[in-house]
Tab-separated table of C-alpha atoms in Angstrom:
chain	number	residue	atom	x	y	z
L	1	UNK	CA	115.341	100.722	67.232
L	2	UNK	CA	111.414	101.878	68.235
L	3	UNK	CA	111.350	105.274	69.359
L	4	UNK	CA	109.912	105.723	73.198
L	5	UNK	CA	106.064	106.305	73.748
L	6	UNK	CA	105.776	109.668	74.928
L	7	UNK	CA	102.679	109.638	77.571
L	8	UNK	CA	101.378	112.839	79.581
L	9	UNK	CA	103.045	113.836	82.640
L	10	UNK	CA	101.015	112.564	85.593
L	11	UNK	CA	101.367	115.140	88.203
L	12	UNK	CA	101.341	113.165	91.509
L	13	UNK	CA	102.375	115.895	93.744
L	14	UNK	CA	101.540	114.550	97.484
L	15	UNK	CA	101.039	116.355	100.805
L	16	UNK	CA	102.548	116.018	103.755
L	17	UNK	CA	100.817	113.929	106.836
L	18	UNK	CA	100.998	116.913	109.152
L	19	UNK	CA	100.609	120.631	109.771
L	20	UNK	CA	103.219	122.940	107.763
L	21	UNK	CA	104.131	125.129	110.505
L	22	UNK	CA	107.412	126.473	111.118
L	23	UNK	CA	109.254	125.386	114.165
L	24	UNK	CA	112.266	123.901	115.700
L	25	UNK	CA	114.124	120.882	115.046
L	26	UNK	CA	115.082	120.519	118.357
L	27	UNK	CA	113.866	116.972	119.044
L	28	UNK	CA	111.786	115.996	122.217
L	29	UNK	CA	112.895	113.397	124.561
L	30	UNK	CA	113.952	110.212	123.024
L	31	UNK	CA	111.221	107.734	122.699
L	32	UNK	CA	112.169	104.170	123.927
L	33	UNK	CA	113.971	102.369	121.609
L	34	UNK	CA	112.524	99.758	119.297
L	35	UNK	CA	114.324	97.278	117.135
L	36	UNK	CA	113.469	97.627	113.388
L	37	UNK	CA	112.310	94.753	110.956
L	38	UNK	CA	112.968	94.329	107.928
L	39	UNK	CA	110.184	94.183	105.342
L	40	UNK	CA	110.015	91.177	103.382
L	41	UNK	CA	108.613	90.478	99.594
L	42	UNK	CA	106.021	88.170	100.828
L	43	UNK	CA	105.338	89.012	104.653
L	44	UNK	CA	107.440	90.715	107.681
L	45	UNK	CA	106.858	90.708	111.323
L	46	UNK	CA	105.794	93.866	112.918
L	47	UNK	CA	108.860	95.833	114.235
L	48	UNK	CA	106.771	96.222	117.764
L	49	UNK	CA	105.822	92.836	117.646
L	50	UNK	CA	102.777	93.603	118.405
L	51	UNK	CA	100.531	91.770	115.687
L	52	UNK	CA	100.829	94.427	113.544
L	53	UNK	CA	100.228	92.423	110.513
L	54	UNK	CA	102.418	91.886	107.633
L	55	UNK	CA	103.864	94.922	104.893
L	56	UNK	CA	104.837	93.581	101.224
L	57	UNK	CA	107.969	95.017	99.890
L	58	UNK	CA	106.917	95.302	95.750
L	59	UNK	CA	109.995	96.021	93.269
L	60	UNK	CA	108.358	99.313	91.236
L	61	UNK	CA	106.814	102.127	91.787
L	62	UNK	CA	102.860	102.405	93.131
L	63	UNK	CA	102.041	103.758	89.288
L	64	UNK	CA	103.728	100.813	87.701
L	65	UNK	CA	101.777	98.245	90.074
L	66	UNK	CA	98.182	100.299	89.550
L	67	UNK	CA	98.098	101.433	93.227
L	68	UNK	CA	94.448	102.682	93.366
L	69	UNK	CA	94.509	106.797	93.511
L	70	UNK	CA	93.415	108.230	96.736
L	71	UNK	CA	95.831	106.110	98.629
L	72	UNK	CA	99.493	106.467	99.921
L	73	UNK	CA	101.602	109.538	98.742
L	74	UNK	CA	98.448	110.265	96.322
L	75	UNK	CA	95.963	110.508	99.440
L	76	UNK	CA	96.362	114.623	100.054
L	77	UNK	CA	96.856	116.439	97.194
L	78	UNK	CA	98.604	119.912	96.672
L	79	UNK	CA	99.909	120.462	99.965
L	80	UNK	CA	96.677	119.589	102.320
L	81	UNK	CA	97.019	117.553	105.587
L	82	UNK	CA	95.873	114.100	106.454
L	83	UNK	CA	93.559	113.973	109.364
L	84	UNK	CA	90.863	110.619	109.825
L	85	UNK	CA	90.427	108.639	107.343
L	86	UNK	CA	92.722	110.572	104.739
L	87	UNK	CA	95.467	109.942	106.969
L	88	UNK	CA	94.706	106.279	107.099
L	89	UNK	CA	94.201	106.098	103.108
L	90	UNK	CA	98.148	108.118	102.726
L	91	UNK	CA	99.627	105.367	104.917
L	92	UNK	CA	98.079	102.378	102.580
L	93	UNK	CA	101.506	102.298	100.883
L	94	UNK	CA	105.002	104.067	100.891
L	95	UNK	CA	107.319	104.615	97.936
L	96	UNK	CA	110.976	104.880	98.213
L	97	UNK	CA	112.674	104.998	95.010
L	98	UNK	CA	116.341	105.937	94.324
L	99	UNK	CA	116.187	109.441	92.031
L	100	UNK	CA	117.996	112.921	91.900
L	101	UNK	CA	116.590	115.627	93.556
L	102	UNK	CA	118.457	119.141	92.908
L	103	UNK	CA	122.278	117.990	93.844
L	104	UNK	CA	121.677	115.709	95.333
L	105	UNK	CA	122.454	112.351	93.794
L	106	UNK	CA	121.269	109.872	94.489
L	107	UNK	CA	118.558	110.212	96.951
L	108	UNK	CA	115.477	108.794	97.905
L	109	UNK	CA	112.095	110.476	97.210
L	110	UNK	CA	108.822	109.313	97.516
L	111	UNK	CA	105.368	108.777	95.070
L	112	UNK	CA	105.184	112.182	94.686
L	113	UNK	CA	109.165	112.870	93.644
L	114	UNK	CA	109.256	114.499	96.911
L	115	UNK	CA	113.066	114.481	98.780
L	116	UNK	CA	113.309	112.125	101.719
L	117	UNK	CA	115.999	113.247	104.842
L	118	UNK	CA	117.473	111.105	107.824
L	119	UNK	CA	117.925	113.084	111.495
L	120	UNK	CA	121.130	113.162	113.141
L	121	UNK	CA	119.712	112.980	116.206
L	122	UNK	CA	118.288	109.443	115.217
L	123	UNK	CA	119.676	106.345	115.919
L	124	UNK	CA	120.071	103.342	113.577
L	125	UNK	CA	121.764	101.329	116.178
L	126	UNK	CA	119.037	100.246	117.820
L	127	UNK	CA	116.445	102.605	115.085
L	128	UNK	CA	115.117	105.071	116.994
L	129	UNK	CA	113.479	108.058	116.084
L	130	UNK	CA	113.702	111.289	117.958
L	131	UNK	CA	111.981	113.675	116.457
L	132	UNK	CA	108.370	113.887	117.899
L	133	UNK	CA	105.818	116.811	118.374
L	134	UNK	CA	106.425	120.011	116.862
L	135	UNK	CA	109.575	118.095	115.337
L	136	UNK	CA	107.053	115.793	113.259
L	137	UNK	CA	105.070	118.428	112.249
L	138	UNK	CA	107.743	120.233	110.500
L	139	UNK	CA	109.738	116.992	109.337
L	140	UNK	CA	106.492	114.831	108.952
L	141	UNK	CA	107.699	110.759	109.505
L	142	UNK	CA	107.088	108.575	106.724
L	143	UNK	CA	104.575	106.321	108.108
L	144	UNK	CA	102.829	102.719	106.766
L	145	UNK	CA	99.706	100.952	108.020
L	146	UNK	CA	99.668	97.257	108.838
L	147	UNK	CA	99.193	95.303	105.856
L	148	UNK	CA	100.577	98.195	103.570
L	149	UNK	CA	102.798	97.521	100.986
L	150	UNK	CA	106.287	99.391	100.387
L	151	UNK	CA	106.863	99.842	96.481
L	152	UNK	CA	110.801	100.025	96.090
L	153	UNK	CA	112.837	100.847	92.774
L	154	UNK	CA	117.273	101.478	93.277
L	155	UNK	CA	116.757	100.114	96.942
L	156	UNK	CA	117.980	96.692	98.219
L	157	UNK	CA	114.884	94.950	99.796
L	158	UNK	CA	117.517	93.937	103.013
L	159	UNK	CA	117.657	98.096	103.686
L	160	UNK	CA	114.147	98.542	104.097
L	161	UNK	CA	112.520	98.500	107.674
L	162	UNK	CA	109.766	99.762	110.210
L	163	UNK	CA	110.084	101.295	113.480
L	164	UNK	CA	107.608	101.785	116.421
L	165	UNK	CA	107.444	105.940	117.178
L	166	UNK	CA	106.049	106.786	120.484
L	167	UNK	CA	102.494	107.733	119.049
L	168	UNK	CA	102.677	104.160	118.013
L	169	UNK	CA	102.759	104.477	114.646
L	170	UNK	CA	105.307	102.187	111.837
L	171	UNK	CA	108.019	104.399	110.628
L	172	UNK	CA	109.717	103.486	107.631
L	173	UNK	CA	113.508	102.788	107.893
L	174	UNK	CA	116.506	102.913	105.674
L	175	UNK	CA	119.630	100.959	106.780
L	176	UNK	CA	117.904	101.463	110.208
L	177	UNK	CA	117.681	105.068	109.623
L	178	UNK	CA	113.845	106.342	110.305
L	179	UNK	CA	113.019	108.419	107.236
L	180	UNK	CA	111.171	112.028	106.755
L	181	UNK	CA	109.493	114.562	104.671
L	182	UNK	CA	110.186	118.229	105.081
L	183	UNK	CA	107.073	120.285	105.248
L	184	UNK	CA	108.553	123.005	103.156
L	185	UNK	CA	109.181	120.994	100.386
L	186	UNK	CA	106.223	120.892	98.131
L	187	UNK	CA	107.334	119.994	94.601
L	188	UNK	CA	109.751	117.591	92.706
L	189	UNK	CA	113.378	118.191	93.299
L	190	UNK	CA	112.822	120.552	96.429
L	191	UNK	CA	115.240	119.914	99.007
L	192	UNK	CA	115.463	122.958	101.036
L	193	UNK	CA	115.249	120.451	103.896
L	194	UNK	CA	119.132	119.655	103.043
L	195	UNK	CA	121.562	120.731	106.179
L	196	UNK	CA	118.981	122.075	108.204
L	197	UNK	CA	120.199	122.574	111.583
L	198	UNK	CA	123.151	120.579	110.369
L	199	UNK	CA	121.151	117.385	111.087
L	200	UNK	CA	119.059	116.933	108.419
L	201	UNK	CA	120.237	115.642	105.489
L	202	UNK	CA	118.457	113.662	102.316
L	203	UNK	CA	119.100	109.739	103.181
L	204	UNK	CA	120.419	107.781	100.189
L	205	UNK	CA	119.498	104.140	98.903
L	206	UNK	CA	121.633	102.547	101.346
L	207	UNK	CA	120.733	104.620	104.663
L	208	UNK	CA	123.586	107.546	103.987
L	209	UNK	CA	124.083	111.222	103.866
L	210	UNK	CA	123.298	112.561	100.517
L	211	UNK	CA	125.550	115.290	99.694
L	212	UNK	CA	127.700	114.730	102.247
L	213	UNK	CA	131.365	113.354	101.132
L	214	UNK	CA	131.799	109.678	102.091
L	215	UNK	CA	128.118	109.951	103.689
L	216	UNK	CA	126.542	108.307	101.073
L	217	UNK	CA	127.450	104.978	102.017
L	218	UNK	CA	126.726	104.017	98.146
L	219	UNK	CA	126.952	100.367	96.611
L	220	UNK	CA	127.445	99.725	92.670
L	221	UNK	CA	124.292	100.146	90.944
L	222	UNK	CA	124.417	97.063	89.887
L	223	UNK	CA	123.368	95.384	92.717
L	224	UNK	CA	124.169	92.620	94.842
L	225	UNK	CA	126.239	89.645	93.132
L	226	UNK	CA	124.761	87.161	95.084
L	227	UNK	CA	121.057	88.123	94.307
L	228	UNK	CA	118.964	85.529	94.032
L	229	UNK	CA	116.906	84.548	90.663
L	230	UNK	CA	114.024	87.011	90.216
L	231	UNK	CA	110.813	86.037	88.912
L	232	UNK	CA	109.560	89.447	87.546
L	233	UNK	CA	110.576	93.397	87.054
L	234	UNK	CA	109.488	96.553	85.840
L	235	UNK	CA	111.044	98.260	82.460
L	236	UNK	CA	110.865	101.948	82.812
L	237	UNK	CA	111.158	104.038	79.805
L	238	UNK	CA	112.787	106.506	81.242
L	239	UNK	CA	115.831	106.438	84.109
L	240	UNK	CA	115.835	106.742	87.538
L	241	UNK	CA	112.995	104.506	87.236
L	242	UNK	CA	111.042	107.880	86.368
L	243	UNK	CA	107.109	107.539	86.344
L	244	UNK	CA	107.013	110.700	83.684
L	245	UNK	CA	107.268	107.584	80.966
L	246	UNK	CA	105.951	104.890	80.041
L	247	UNK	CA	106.630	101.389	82.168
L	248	UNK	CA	105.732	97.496	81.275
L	249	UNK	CA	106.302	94.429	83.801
L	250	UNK	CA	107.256	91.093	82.992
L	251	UNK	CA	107.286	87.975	84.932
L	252	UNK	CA	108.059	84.479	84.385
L	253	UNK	CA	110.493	81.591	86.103
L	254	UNK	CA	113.042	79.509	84.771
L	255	UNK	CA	112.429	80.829	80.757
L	256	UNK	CA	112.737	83.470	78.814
L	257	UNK	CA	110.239	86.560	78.092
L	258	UNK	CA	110.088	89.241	75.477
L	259	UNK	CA	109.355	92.245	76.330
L	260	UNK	CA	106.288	93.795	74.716
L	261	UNK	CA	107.542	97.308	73.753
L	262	UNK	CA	110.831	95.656	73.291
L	263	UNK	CA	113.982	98.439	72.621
L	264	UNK	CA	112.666	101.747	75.030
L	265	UNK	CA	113.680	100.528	78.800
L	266	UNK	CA	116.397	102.974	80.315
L	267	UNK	CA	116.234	101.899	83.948
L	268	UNK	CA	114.845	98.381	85.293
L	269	UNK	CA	113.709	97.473	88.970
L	270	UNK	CA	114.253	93.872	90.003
L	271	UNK	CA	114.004	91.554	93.040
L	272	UNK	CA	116.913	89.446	92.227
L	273	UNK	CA	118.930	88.853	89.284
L	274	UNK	CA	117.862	87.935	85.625
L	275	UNK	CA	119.649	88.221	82.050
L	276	UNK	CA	118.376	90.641	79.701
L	277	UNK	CA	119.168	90.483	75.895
L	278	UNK	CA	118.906	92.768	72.786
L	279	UNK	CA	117.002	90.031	70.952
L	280	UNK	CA	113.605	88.265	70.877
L	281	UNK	CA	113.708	85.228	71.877
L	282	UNK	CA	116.916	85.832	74.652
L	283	UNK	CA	119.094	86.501	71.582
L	284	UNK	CA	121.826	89.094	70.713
L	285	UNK	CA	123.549	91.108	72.835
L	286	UNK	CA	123.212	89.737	76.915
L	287	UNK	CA	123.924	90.690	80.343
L	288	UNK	CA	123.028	89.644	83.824
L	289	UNK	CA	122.053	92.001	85.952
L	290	UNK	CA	121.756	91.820	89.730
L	291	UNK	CA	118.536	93.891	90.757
L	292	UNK	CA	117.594	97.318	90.055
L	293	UNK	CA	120.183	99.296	87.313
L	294	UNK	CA	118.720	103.012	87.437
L	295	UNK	CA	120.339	103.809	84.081
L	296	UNK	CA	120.668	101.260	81.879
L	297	UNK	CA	123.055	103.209	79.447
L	298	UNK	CA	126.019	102.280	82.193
L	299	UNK	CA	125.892	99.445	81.202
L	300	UNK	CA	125.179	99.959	77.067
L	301	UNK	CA	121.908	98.717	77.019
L	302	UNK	CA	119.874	101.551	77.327
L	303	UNK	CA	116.986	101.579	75.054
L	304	UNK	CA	117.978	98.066	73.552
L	305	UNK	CA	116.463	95.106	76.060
L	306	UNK	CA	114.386	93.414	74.175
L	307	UNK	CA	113.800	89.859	75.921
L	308	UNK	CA	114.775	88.637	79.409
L	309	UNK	CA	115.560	85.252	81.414
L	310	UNK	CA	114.790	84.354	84.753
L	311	UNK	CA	116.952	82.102	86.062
């Protein structure tokens, strides 16, 4: 079996898109509420149906797809805030992947690792957020541009939405559930924004409570058993479909592709289902997998895919 490539640690750490003064959570008034749309692989109508323009829902992270640096959660480095153009450049694209962030597990964090909450206070039924002002300057809203793209890895592509805040601004959505940074939280695995105020809590793949008992709303990692065929995915050496590795994508339709570091994956993100095998050639060992698997070793087959079939 090949050994894993060992590459440098990329430090990605991002900054938040507001001021990181202290202050309440006490949201302001409600704004009115606005029915969320889901994102869709090739193009999604604006939740304010406004023209907004279309967002691209990409299985991966942005390093795996070669997102250009300066953009999205690598716009503001080491804790500085957006403001003009900057702002404009961290919105490009959004990251949400499924991960492990102190105890909390699993929960979604963004490009830079950094732990992403849901607000009580919220609504997901009609998605509304309610946290505006001082509130968004402390819990800073995850926010995409029109024609942005949304890079997902553990997350089912049906979750994934955009709501219309008062400023007028696209909020991403989980499940419905607007999602946040919290300003305090300025490296991988922080999540001192966990209970705050006993509202805020970090919001799992499918919309939940992270660390809260039955709040996590979890589905097998497996996937969805009715997934349809998927025509490409990303191989992450490491799990939790960790960017601290190495990665390699593959695509293809209705045949079978070997991988070309075959024998170091440990986590896989997918749009749909495909069969992966130990062997070159789809041979050996098989299994068919129904989107992202986080940790391939649940399912004995970490470090050992070596080809793959779309179909």
């Amino acid at each position: 079996m090949m050994r894993k490539h060992l590459v440098p640690l990329v430090a990605v750490m991002a900054a938040g898109l507001a001021a990181l003064t202290a202050c309440s959570s006490t949201p302001e008034a409600p704004a009115p509420a606005q029915a969320s749309t889901p994102a869709s692989s090739q193009a999604a109508a604006p939740a304010d149906g406004a023209g907004a323009g279309d967002l691209s829902l990409l299985p991966g992270t942005a390093k795996s797809n070669n997102s250009a640096p300066g953009m999205g959660d690598w716009a503001v480095p080491n804790g500085g805030v957006a403001t003009g153009e900057t702002l404009q450049n961290a919105q490009k694209w959004v990251q949400l992947t499924a991960s492990k962030a102190g105890d909390l597990d699993p929960v979604v964090v963004n490009g830079a690792g950094l732990t992403l909450y849901r607000f009580d206070n919220d609504s997901n039924n009609p998605p509304t957020s309610n946290c505006n002002g001082d509130c968004a300057a402390t819990w800073p809203p995850v926010t995409v541009t029109p024609g942005g793209k949304i890079f997902i890895a553990g997350i089912k592509k049906s979750a994934v939405g955009t709501v219309r805040r008062a400023d007028g601004t696209r909020q991403v959505t989980i499940n419905g559930w607007p999602v946040y940074r919290f300003a305090k939280d300025t490296k991988r695995g922080d999540t001192l924004g966990q209970g705050v105020g006993g509202t805020w809590f970090g919001v799992t793949p499918t919309g939940g409570k992270a660390g809260v008992a039955d709040g996590g709303q979890n589905t097998p990692d497996n996937g969805d058993a009715t997934a349809p065929p998927a025509t490409s995915a990303v191989f992450f050496d490491d799990a939790n479909f960790s960017d601290n590795g190495a990665s390699q994508g593959v695509a293809g339709k209705n045949e079978c592709q070997n991988l070309a570091r075959p024998g170091v994956a440990s986590s896989v993100a997918a749009p749909g289902s495909l069969k992966i095998w130990t062997g070159p050639n789809c041979t050996g060992k098989s299994q068919v997998i129904n989107g992202d698997v986080s940790n391939l070793a649940t399912i004995g087959f970490d470090d050992a895919v070596a080809s793959v079939r779309f179909s």
